[in-house]
Short mmCIF file of C-alpha atoms and ligand atoms in Angstrom, two decimals:
data_model
loop_
_atom_site.label_atom_id
_atom_site.label_comp_id
_atom_site.label_asym_id
_atom_site.label_seq_id
_atom_site.Cartn_x
_atom_site.Cartn_y
_atom_site.Cartn_z
CA MET A 1 80.92 87.49 116.45
CA THR A 2 79.45 89.11 119.57
CA ASP A 3 76.77 91.76 119.10
CA LEU A 4 77.86 95.37 119.04
CA LEU A 5 75.85 98.09 120.76
CA ILE A 6 76.58 101.70 119.86
CA LYS A 7 75.06 103.90 122.56
CA GLY A 8 73.69 107.36 121.96
CA ALA A 9 75.13 108.24 118.55
CA ASP A 10 73.80 111.26 116.71
CA LEU A 11 72.14 109.76 113.62
CA ILE A 12 71.64 112.16 110.72
CA GLY A 13 67.97 113.18 110.60
CA LYS A 14 67.04 110.85 113.47
CA GLY A 15 68.65 112.37 116.55
CA ARG A 16 70.30 110.50 119.39
CA LYS A 17 69.83 106.73 119.09
CA ASP A 18 71.30 103.38 120.06
CA LEU A 19 72.23 100.95 117.35
CA LEU A 20 72.53 97.19 117.63
CA VAL A 21 74.75 95.36 115.15
CA ARG A 22 74.54 91.61 114.69
CA ASP A 23 76.54 89.48 112.22
CA GLY A 24 77.85 92.54 110.44
CA ARG A 25 74.45 94.13 109.86
CA VAL A 26 72.30 96.67 111.63
CA ALA A 27 69.75 94.70 113.68
CA GLU A 28 67.88 97.44 115.50
CA ILE A 29 67.81 101.21 116.00
CA GLY A 30 66.16 102.86 119.00
CA SER A 31 66.58 102.81 122.74
CA ILE A 32 68.29 99.50 123.34
CA THR A 33 69.71 97.49 126.21
CA ALA A 34 71.53 94.39 125.07
CA LYS A 35 73.17 92.06 127.52
CA GLY A 36 76.45 90.52 126.40
CA ALA A 37 76.95 92.99 123.57
CA GLU A 38 80.22 94.84 123.21
CA THR A 39 79.25 98.44 123.94
CA VAL A 40 80.69 101.58 122.38
CA ASP A 41 79.78 104.88 124.04
CA ALA A 42 78.98 107.31 121.23
CA ASP A 43 77.78 110.19 123.38
CA GLY A 44 78.38 113.44 121.47
CA LEU A 45 79.52 111.60 118.33
CA VAL A 46 77.97 111.89 114.87
CA LEU A 47 77.43 108.65 112.97
CA LEU A 48 78.20 108.89 109.25
CA PRO A 49 77.87 106.15 106.69
CA GLY A 50 81.46 104.92 106.12
CA LEU A 51 83.34 107.27 103.84
CA VAL A 52 83.97 106.14 100.27
CA ASP A 53 86.95 107.39 98.28
CA LEU A 54 86.63 107.43 94.50
CA HIS A 55 90.31 108.21 93.98
CA THR A 56 93.08 106.55 96.00
CA HIS A 57 96.61 105.75 94.88
CA LEU A 58 97.64 102.66 96.85
CA ARG A 59 100.94 102.24 94.92
CA GLU A 60 100.88 98.45 95.06
CA PRO A 61 102.07 96.68 92.97
CA GLY A 62 105.31 98.46 92.23
CA ARG A 63 105.96 101.27 94.68
CA GLU A 64 105.61 99.54 98.03
CA ASP A 65 108.21 101.97 99.41
CA ALA A 66 105.60 104.75 99.13
CA GLU A 67 102.43 102.83 100.12
CA THR A 68 100.97 99.35 100.10
CA VAL A 69 97.38 98.20 99.96
CA HIS A 70 97.79 97.36 103.65
CA SER A 71 99.23 100.73 104.75
CA GLY A 72 96.93 102.73 102.48
CA THR A 73 93.75 101.04 103.69
CA ARG A 74 94.97 101.38 107.28
CA ALA A 75 95.22 105.12 106.61
CA ALA A 76 91.78 104.99 105.00
CA ALA A 77 90.21 103.42 108.10
CA LYS A 78 91.79 106.10 110.29
CA GLY A 79 90.27 108.70 108.01
CA GLY A 80 86.80 107.18 108.43
CA TYR A 81 86.71 105.29 105.12
CA THR A 82 85.14 101.88 104.68
CA ALA A 83 85.79 101.66 100.93
CA VAL A 84 88.38 103.03 98.54
CA CYS A 85 88.68 102.87 94.77
CA ALA A 86 92.29 102.09 93.86
CA MET A 87 93.69 103.99 90.88
CA ALA A 88 95.26 102.05 88.05
CA ASN A 89 98.67 103.80 87.81
CA SER A 90 100.58 101.07 89.64
CA HIS A 91 103.62 99.21 88.25
CA PRO A 92 102.59 97.09 86.43
CA VAL A 93 99.57 99.18 85.48
CA ALA A 94 96.17 97.74 86.45
CA ASP A 95 95.26 97.09 82.83
CA THR A 96 94.62 93.32 83.08
CA ALA A 97 92.31 91.06 85.05
CA GLY A 98 95.36 89.68 86.87
CA VAL A 99 96.45 92.98 88.37
CA VAL A 100 92.97 94.16 89.43
CA GLU A 101 92.32 90.77 91.04
CA GLN A 102 95.63 91.00 92.89
CA VAL A 103 94.81 94.48 94.26
CA ALA A 104 91.33 93.36 95.36
CA ALA A 105 92.79 90.26 97.07
CA LEU A 106 95.38 92.36 98.92
CA GLY A 107 92.57 94.61 100.13
CA LYS A 108 90.57 91.65 101.43
CA ALA A 109 93.61 90.22 103.20
CA ALA A 110 94.40 93.53 104.93
CA GLY A 111 90.78 93.87 106.09
CA TYR A 112 90.82 97.60 106.89
CA ALA A 113 88.53 98.78 104.08
CA ASP A 114 86.95 97.39 100.95
CA VAL A 115 89.21 97.96 97.96
CA GLN A 116 87.51 98.38 94.60
CA PRO A 117 90.13 98.44 91.83
CA ILE A 118 89.79 100.92 88.98
CA GLY A 119 90.98 99.52 85.65
CA ALA A 120 93.13 101.42 83.16
CA VAL A 121 91.41 102.68 80.02
CA SER A 122 94.46 102.12 77.83
CA VAL A 123 97.29 99.58 77.85
CA GLY A 124 100.07 100.90 80.09
CA LEU A 125 98.17 104.23 80.43
CA GLU A 126 99.78 105.06 77.10
CA GLY A 127 96.65 106.32 75.43
CA ARG A 128 97.10 104.20 72.29
CA GLN A 129 95.20 100.94 72.64
CA LEU A 130 92.19 100.06 74.80
CA ALA A 131 93.08 97.91 77.80
CA GLU A 132 91.31 94.60 78.51
CA ILE A 133 88.23 96.43 79.75
CA GLY A 134 85.87 93.49 79.27
CA ALA A 135 88.18 91.01 81.01
CA MET A 136 88.56 93.37 84.00
CA ALA A 137 84.80 93.90 84.14
CA GLN A 138 84.19 90.14 84.14
CA SER A 139 87.01 89.37 86.57
CA ALA A 140 86.54 88.61 90.26
CA ALA A 141 87.37 92.29 90.89
CA ASN A 142 84.16 93.25 89.05
CA VAL A 143 85.62 96.51 87.71
CA ARG A 144 83.09 99.15 86.70
CA MET A 145 85.18 102.30 86.70
CA PHE A 146 88.10 102.83 84.32
CA SER A 147 90.67 105.62 84.36
CA ASP A 148 94.10 106.48 83.00
CA ASP A 149 94.48 108.91 85.93
CA GLY A 150 97.86 110.55 86.00
CA HIS A 151 97.29 110.80 82.25
CA CYS A 152 94.38 112.18 80.30
CA VAL A 153 92.55 109.97 77.80
CA TRP A 154 93.51 112.61 75.32
CA ASP A 155 92.75 110.93 71.98
CA PRO A 156 89.07 111.61 71.22
CA ILE A 157 88.60 108.38 69.25
CA LEU A 158 90.04 106.30 72.11
CA MET A 159 87.74 108.13 74.55
CA ARG A 160 84.75 107.54 72.30
CA ARG A 161 85.49 103.81 71.95
CA ALA A 162 86.07 103.45 75.70
CA LEU A 163 82.74 105.15 76.43
CA GLU A 164 80.88 102.98 73.95
CA TYR A 165 82.47 99.89 75.48
CA VAL A 166 81.76 100.62 79.14
CA LYS A 167 78.21 101.67 78.31
CA THR A 168 77.43 98.07 77.31
CA PHE A 169 77.80 96.91 80.93
CA GLY A 170 76.89 100.10 82.84
CA GLY A 171 80.48 101.14 83.51
CA LEU A 172 82.01 104.58 83.52
CA ILE A 173 85.18 106.42 82.59
CA ALA A 174 86.83 108.62 85.23
CA GLN A 175 88.70 111.25 83.28
CA HIS A 176 91.87 113.04 84.38
CA ALA A 177 91.09 116.16 82.35
CA GLU A 178 94.34 117.62 81.09
CA GLU A 179 94.98 118.59 77.48
CA PRO A 180 98.62 117.50 77.34
CA ARG A 181 99.74 119.93 74.66
CA LEU A 182 98.66 122.82 76.89
CA THR A 183 100.56 121.54 79.95
CA GLU A 184 103.90 120.51 78.49
CA GLY A 185 106.57 121.28 81.09
CA ALA A 186 103.97 122.74 83.49
CA GLN A 187 104.98 123.04 87.15
CA MET A 188 102.12 124.96 88.78
CA ASN A 189 98.95 126.91 88.03
CA GLU A 190 99.44 129.44 85.23
CA GLY A 191 98.79 132.91 86.58
CA ALA A 192 100.31 135.85 88.40
CA VAL A 193 102.18 133.66 90.90
CA SER A 194 103.76 131.41 88.24
CA ALA A 195 104.81 134.51 86.31
CA GLU A 196 106.45 135.97 89.41
CA LEU A 197 108.18 132.72 90.35
CA GLY A 198 109.24 132.00 86.80
CA LEU A 199 107.74 128.48 86.85
CA PRO A 200 106.04 127.16 83.68
CA GLY A 201 102.26 127.32 84.06
CA TRP A 202 99.43 124.70 83.85
CA PRO A 203 96.59 126.80 82.41
CA SER A 204 93.05 126.21 83.66
CA VAL A 205 91.88 125.90 80.05
CA ALA A 206 93.82 122.61 79.73
CA GLU A 207 91.33 121.09 82.19
CA GLU A 208 88.27 122.93 80.91
CA ALA A 209 88.85 122.05 77.24
CA ILE A 210 88.83 118.31 77.99
CA ILE A 211 85.84 118.57 80.32
CA ALA A 212 83.89 120.43 77.62
CA ARG A 213 84.85 117.84 75.00
CA ASP A 214 83.98 114.90 77.22
CA VAL A 215 80.61 116.37 78.18
CA LEU A 216 79.87 116.38 74.45
CA LEU A 217 81.14 112.82 74.05
CA ALA A 218 79.06 111.68 77.04
CA GLU A 219 75.99 113.22 75.48
CA TYR A 220 76.80 111.82 72.03
CA THR A 221 77.43 108.27 73.23
CA GLY A 222 74.98 108.27 76.15
CA ALA A 223 77.75 106.86 78.34
CA ARG A 224 78.80 107.94 81.84
CA VAL A 225 81.78 110.20 82.44
CA HIS A 226 83.11 111.10 85.87
CA PHE A 227 85.53 114.02 86.13
CA CYS A 228 88.43 113.51 88.53
CA HIS A 229 89.84 116.32 90.70
CA VAL A 230 87.98 119.29 89.22
CA SER A 231 90.01 122.38 90.09
CA THR A 232 88.78 125.48 88.26
CA ALA A 233 85.77 127.79 88.40
CA ARG A 234 85.13 127.50 84.66
CA SER A 235 85.12 123.67 84.90
CA VAL A 236 82.29 124.04 87.42
CA ASP A 237 80.34 126.23 84.95
CA ILE A 238 80.72 123.63 82.21
CA ILE A 239 79.61 120.78 84.49
CA ARG A 240 76.67 122.82 85.76
CA GLU A 241 75.49 123.49 82.19
CA ALA A 242 76.02 119.84 81.23
CA LYS A 243 73.94 118.60 84.14
CA ALA A 244 71.20 121.10 83.37
CA ARG A 245 71.02 119.57 79.87
CA GLY A 246 70.81 116.09 81.39
CA ALA A 247 74.30 114.86 80.45
CA ASN A 248 75.36 111.70 82.27
CA VAL A 249 78.30 113.30 84.08
CA THR A 250 79.51 113.48 87.67
CA ALA A 251 82.46 115.25 89.25
CA GLU A 252 84.73 115.13 92.26
CA VAL A 253 86.83 117.73 94.04
CA CYS A 254 89.86 117.08 96.22
CA PRO A 255 90.24 118.49 99.74
CA HIS A 256 93.43 120.38 98.84
CA HIS A 257 91.64 122.25 96.04
CA LEU A 258 89.05 123.32 98.62
CA LEU A 259 91.63 124.88 100.94
CA LEU A 260 95.00 125.70 99.41
CA THR A 261 95.99 128.09 96.62
CA ASP A 262 98.90 128.64 94.25
CA GLU A 263 100.29 131.17 96.76
CA ALA A 264 101.72 128.10 98.56
CA ALA A 265 104.18 127.62 95.68
CA ARG A 266 106.04 130.73 96.89
CA THR A 267 107.63 128.48 99.51
CA TYR A 268 109.06 126.30 96.69
CA ASP A 269 108.18 123.39 98.98
CA PRO A 270 107.31 120.47 96.66
CA VAL A 271 104.75 119.18 99.16
CA TYR A 272 102.45 121.71 97.43
CA LYS A 273 103.13 120.34 93.96
CA VAL A 274 100.10 118.42 92.73
CA ASN A 275 98.29 117.61 89.54
CA PRO A 276 96.05 119.45 88.73
CA PRO A 277 97.84 122.28 90.53
CA LEU A 278 96.59 124.38 93.40
CA ARG A 279 94.60 127.20 91.82
CA ARG A 280 93.51 130.74 92.77
CA GLU A 281 91.43 131.92 95.72
CA ALA A 282 88.54 132.58 93.31
CA ASP A 283 88.59 128.92 92.17
CA VAL A 284 88.60 127.69 95.78
CA ALA A 285 85.51 129.80 96.54
CA VAL A 286 83.61 128.49 93.49
CA LEU A 287 84.59 124.86 94.24
CA ARG A 288 83.35 125.19 97.82
CA GLY A 289 80.03 126.61 96.60
CA ALA A 290 79.67 123.89 93.96
CA LEU A 291 80.33 121.17 96.52
CA ALA A 292 77.76 122.58 98.94
CA GLU A 293 75.23 122.87 96.11
CA GLY A 294 75.91 119.43 94.62
CA VAL A 295 77.14 120.54 91.18
CA ILE A 296 80.30 118.80 92.34
CA ASP A 297 78.98 115.42 93.44
CA ALA A 298 81.71 114.09 95.71
CA VAL A 299 84.90 114.71 97.62
CA ALA A 300 87.70 112.38 96.52
CA THR A 301 91.11 112.40 98.12
CA ASP A 302 93.52 111.75 95.20
CA HIS A 303 95.65 110.34 98.05
CA ALA A 304 99.05 110.32 96.32
CA PRO A 305 101.80 109.03 98.61
CA HIS A 306 105.37 109.59 97.46
CA ALA A 307 108.65 108.30 98.85
CA PRO A 308 111.10 110.94 100.19
CA GLN A 309 113.45 110.68 97.20
CA ASP A 310 110.55 111.64 94.91
CA LYS A 311 109.34 114.55 97.03
CA ASP A 312 112.17 115.96 99.13
CA CYS A 313 114.00 117.49 96.20
CA GLU A 314 113.81 120.65 94.10
CA TRP A 315 110.34 121.64 92.91
CA ALA A 316 110.87 120.83 89.23
CA ALA A 317 112.14 117.30 89.95
CA ALA A 318 109.46 116.42 92.53
CA ARG A 319 106.55 114.13 91.69
CA PRO A 320 103.11 115.74 91.91
CA GLY A 321 100.70 114.57 94.59
CA MET A 322 99.88 114.76 98.28
CA LEU A 323 98.42 112.54 101.00
CA GLY A 324 94.70 112.84 101.62
CA LEU A 325 92.97 109.92 103.33
CA GLU A 326 93.57 110.88 106.96
CA THR A 327 92.75 114.58 106.56
CA ALA A 328 89.94 114.59 103.99
CA LEU A 329 87.01 114.65 106.39
CA SER A 330 88.46 117.51 108.43
CA ILE A 331 89.20 119.60 105.34
CA THR A 332 85.75 118.87 103.90
CA VAL A 333 84.10 120.06 107.11
CA LEU A 334 86.23 123.23 107.02
CA ALA A 335 85.28 123.86 103.39
CA LEU A 336 81.59 123.36 104.13
CA GLY A 337 81.53 126.03 106.84
CA GLY A 338 83.41 124.58 109.82
CA PRO A 339 82.22 122.22 112.56
CA SER A 340 79.61 124.52 114.10
CA ALA A 341 77.92 125.45 110.81
CA VAL A 342 78.37 122.30 108.75
CA ASP A 343 75.36 120.31 107.58
CA TRP A 344 76.26 116.67 108.34
CA ASP A 345 73.70 115.47 105.85
CA VAL A 346 75.66 117.25 103.10
CA VAL A 347 78.93 115.80 104.45
CA ALA A 348 77.44 112.28 104.31
CA GLU A 349 76.10 112.90 100.82
CA ARG A 350 79.40 114.12 99.33
CA THR A 351 81.82 111.83 101.15
CA SER A 352 79.82 108.63 101.32
CA ARG A 353 76.39 108.19 99.75
CA THR A 354 77.11 109.77 96.36
CA PRO A 355 80.62 108.35 95.85
CA ALA A 356 79.27 104.89 96.73
CA ARG A 357 76.54 105.35 94.13
CA ILE A 358 79.02 106.56 91.48
CA ALA A 359 81.31 103.57 92.11
CA GLY A 360 78.38 101.13 92.31
CA LEU A 361 79.31 99.98 95.83
CA GLU A 362 75.86 99.01 97.01
CA ALA A 363 76.77 97.96 100.56
CA HIS A 364 78.44 101.32 101.22
CA GLY A 365 77.10 104.84 101.50
CA ARG A 366 73.94 103.62 103.24
CA ASP A 367 72.49 105.26 106.31
CA PRO A 368 71.86 102.64 108.98
CA GLN A 369 68.55 100.81 108.64
CA PRO A 370 67.73 97.36 109.99
CA GLY A 371 69.33 94.98 107.50
CA THR A 372 72.02 97.24 106.03
CA GLU A 373 75.68 96.32 106.35
CA ALA A 374 77.24 98.01 109.36
CA ASN A 375 79.72 100.19 107.49
CA PHE A 376 79.97 103.48 109.31
CA THR A 377 82.18 105.90 111.13
CA LEU A 378 81.77 107.83 114.39
CA VAL A 379 83.18 111.34 114.40
CA ASP A 380 83.66 113.84 117.18
CA PRO A 381 82.43 117.16 115.79
CA ALA A 382 83.76 119.15 118.75
CA ALA A 383 87.32 117.79 118.82
CA THR A 384 90.37 119.15 117.04
CA TRP A 385 93.70 117.56 116.18
CA THR A 386 97.10 118.62 114.97
CA VAL A 387 98.57 116.94 111.91
CA VAL A 388 101.88 115.30 112.80
CA PRO A 389 103.28 113.58 109.69
CA ALA A 390 105.13 110.94 111.73
CA ASP A 391 101.83 109.89 113.33
CA LEU A 392 100.07 109.23 110.04
CA ALA A 393 99.29 105.64 109.08
CA SER A 394 100.41 106.18 105.51
CA LEU A 395 103.93 104.97 104.69
CA SER A 396 104.61 108.37 103.14
CA ARG A 397 104.87 111.78 104.77
CA ASN A 398 103.88 114.21 102.02
CA THR A 399 101.00 115.98 103.74
CA PRO A 400 100.55 119.70 103.07
CA TYR A 401 98.82 120.11 106.44
CA ALA A 402 101.76 119.33 108.75
CA GLY A 403 101.43 121.29 111.99
CA MET A 404 97.92 122.53 111.18
CA GLU A 405 95.15 122.23 113.73
CA LEU A 406 92.10 120.69 112.05
CA PRO A 407 88.52 120.25 113.22
CA VAL A 408 86.75 116.89 113.73
CA THR A 409 88.30 113.58 114.70
CA VAL A 410 87.43 110.06 113.59
CA GLN A 411 86.75 108.10 116.77
CA ALA A 412 85.72 104.78 115.28
CA THR A 413 85.25 103.10 111.92
CA PHE A 414 83.27 99.90 111.44
CA LEU A 415 83.49 97.58 108.45
CA ARG A 416 80.65 95.03 108.44
CA GLY A 417 80.28 95.55 112.17
CA ARG A 418 83.94 94.98 112.97
CA ALA A 419 85.85 97.95 114.38
CA THR A 420 88.80 98.88 112.19
CA VAL A 421 89.37 101.99 114.32
CA LEU A 422 88.39 102.47 117.96
CA ASN A 423 89.16 105.47 120.20
CA GLY A 424 90.92 107.05 117.20
CA LYS A 425 93.38 104.15 116.90
CA ILE A 426 93.59 101.06 114.71
CA ALA A 427 91.45 98.52 116.57
CA GLU A 428 93.19 95.35 115.51
CA GLU A 429 96.45 95.17 113.56
CA THR A 430 96.61 92.75 110.66
CA THR A 431 99.86 91.54 109.15
CA GLU A 432 100.92 92.36 105.67
C1 NCD B 1 99.04 111.40 90.97
C2 NCD B 1 99.95 110.31 91.48
O1 NCD B 1 100.92 110.63 92.17
O2 NCD B 1 99.72 109.13 91.17
N1 NCD B 1 99.56 112.67 91.36
C3 NCD B 1 98.84 113.79 91.51
O3 NCD B 1 99.45 114.86 91.67
N2 NCD B 1 97.54 113.80 91.49
C4 NCD B 1 98.89 111.23 89.50
C5 NCD B 1 98.67 112.47 88.74
O4 NCD B 1 97.48 112.84 88.56
O5 NCD B 1 99.63 113.07 88.29
#
């Protein structure tokens, strides 16, 4: 592999520097001239450690019409990601060593981003019997994070046993917090808008009740709980109090919950249907504050591609979920004050360093130092782009941002020193 020289990138906390990459690792940082190296002009670009997504639905195996590991990681690279954690709600469910190893192998073969499978907590995500957690942990996929996402681990005894189990090897449970009895038939956030539209509501307390319970279980067992897609102001209060007491909990927020509200449901366009649902303006404001402050640890996309037949239908019949990988960085920057006011150190912390730490991905989320793996992304803070669904790398089209002009473009993404994206385009196509 020839050396790579990145010229004049804006390094967080270090200013404008050149960066030499050799054999997939950072070799030198400073003012560098290197003959024979492939040179990338990074004038005016900010260098971030490669983004890490704690919550990606890659749909393979089972729904390759909506996304594959190949197409999903291609989308991830375009969004600036170097690693994604693949959710377990595939078909078959990732509840055995065989499935998680298959997903990891598909990720390696595609080569666009590292794929870390998440294992299911329960067999078939059915919430009755613990899945083969130990076998997945010991498998070649080295699973550390377990989640029934799409479903809540509702049964408190199952949650307790899962926590006690993963604690033995330093794992964690990522909880989709939704008390199912409180959300039966729910179609959108419960509030003034759902009342007006006559759609059954998903009350915020259904999320908050499970978060409160699981904070207590985390404290009782001493195990780690991560809360997926936190969407309400009161959830933030509970997490803040839990952290102040020293509970071993972390939390993520999704870009759409940082920007959109339940007012969007007035269009009856199912592209806005998502689980947990879009909430109120007041929730959006609190989530933004909590992300800036760090009470919410990370941004996670909950990238949920859906085929047209599952989305282009009436609201009640549509599947919940929206695309996220290619727009997450732009929305995060918007939510953290916009491109002129944003603190890039906070962006790096919430989109890369902290999620890498939560997932235990040691080679990711690292600011460049001599010796670290060259996993990073170059972003243009001054550029804007318009979201055109047909131009997205995802196989699906269910983005809620179609036609919107967003700040910040991803110019290049590097995985172990190899460009996956260059000049905003996939650098080298791999076959599926
Ligand atoms: C998720 C999906 O499509 O897999 N959808 C979503 O709205 N977040 C699963 C889920 O949480 O329902």
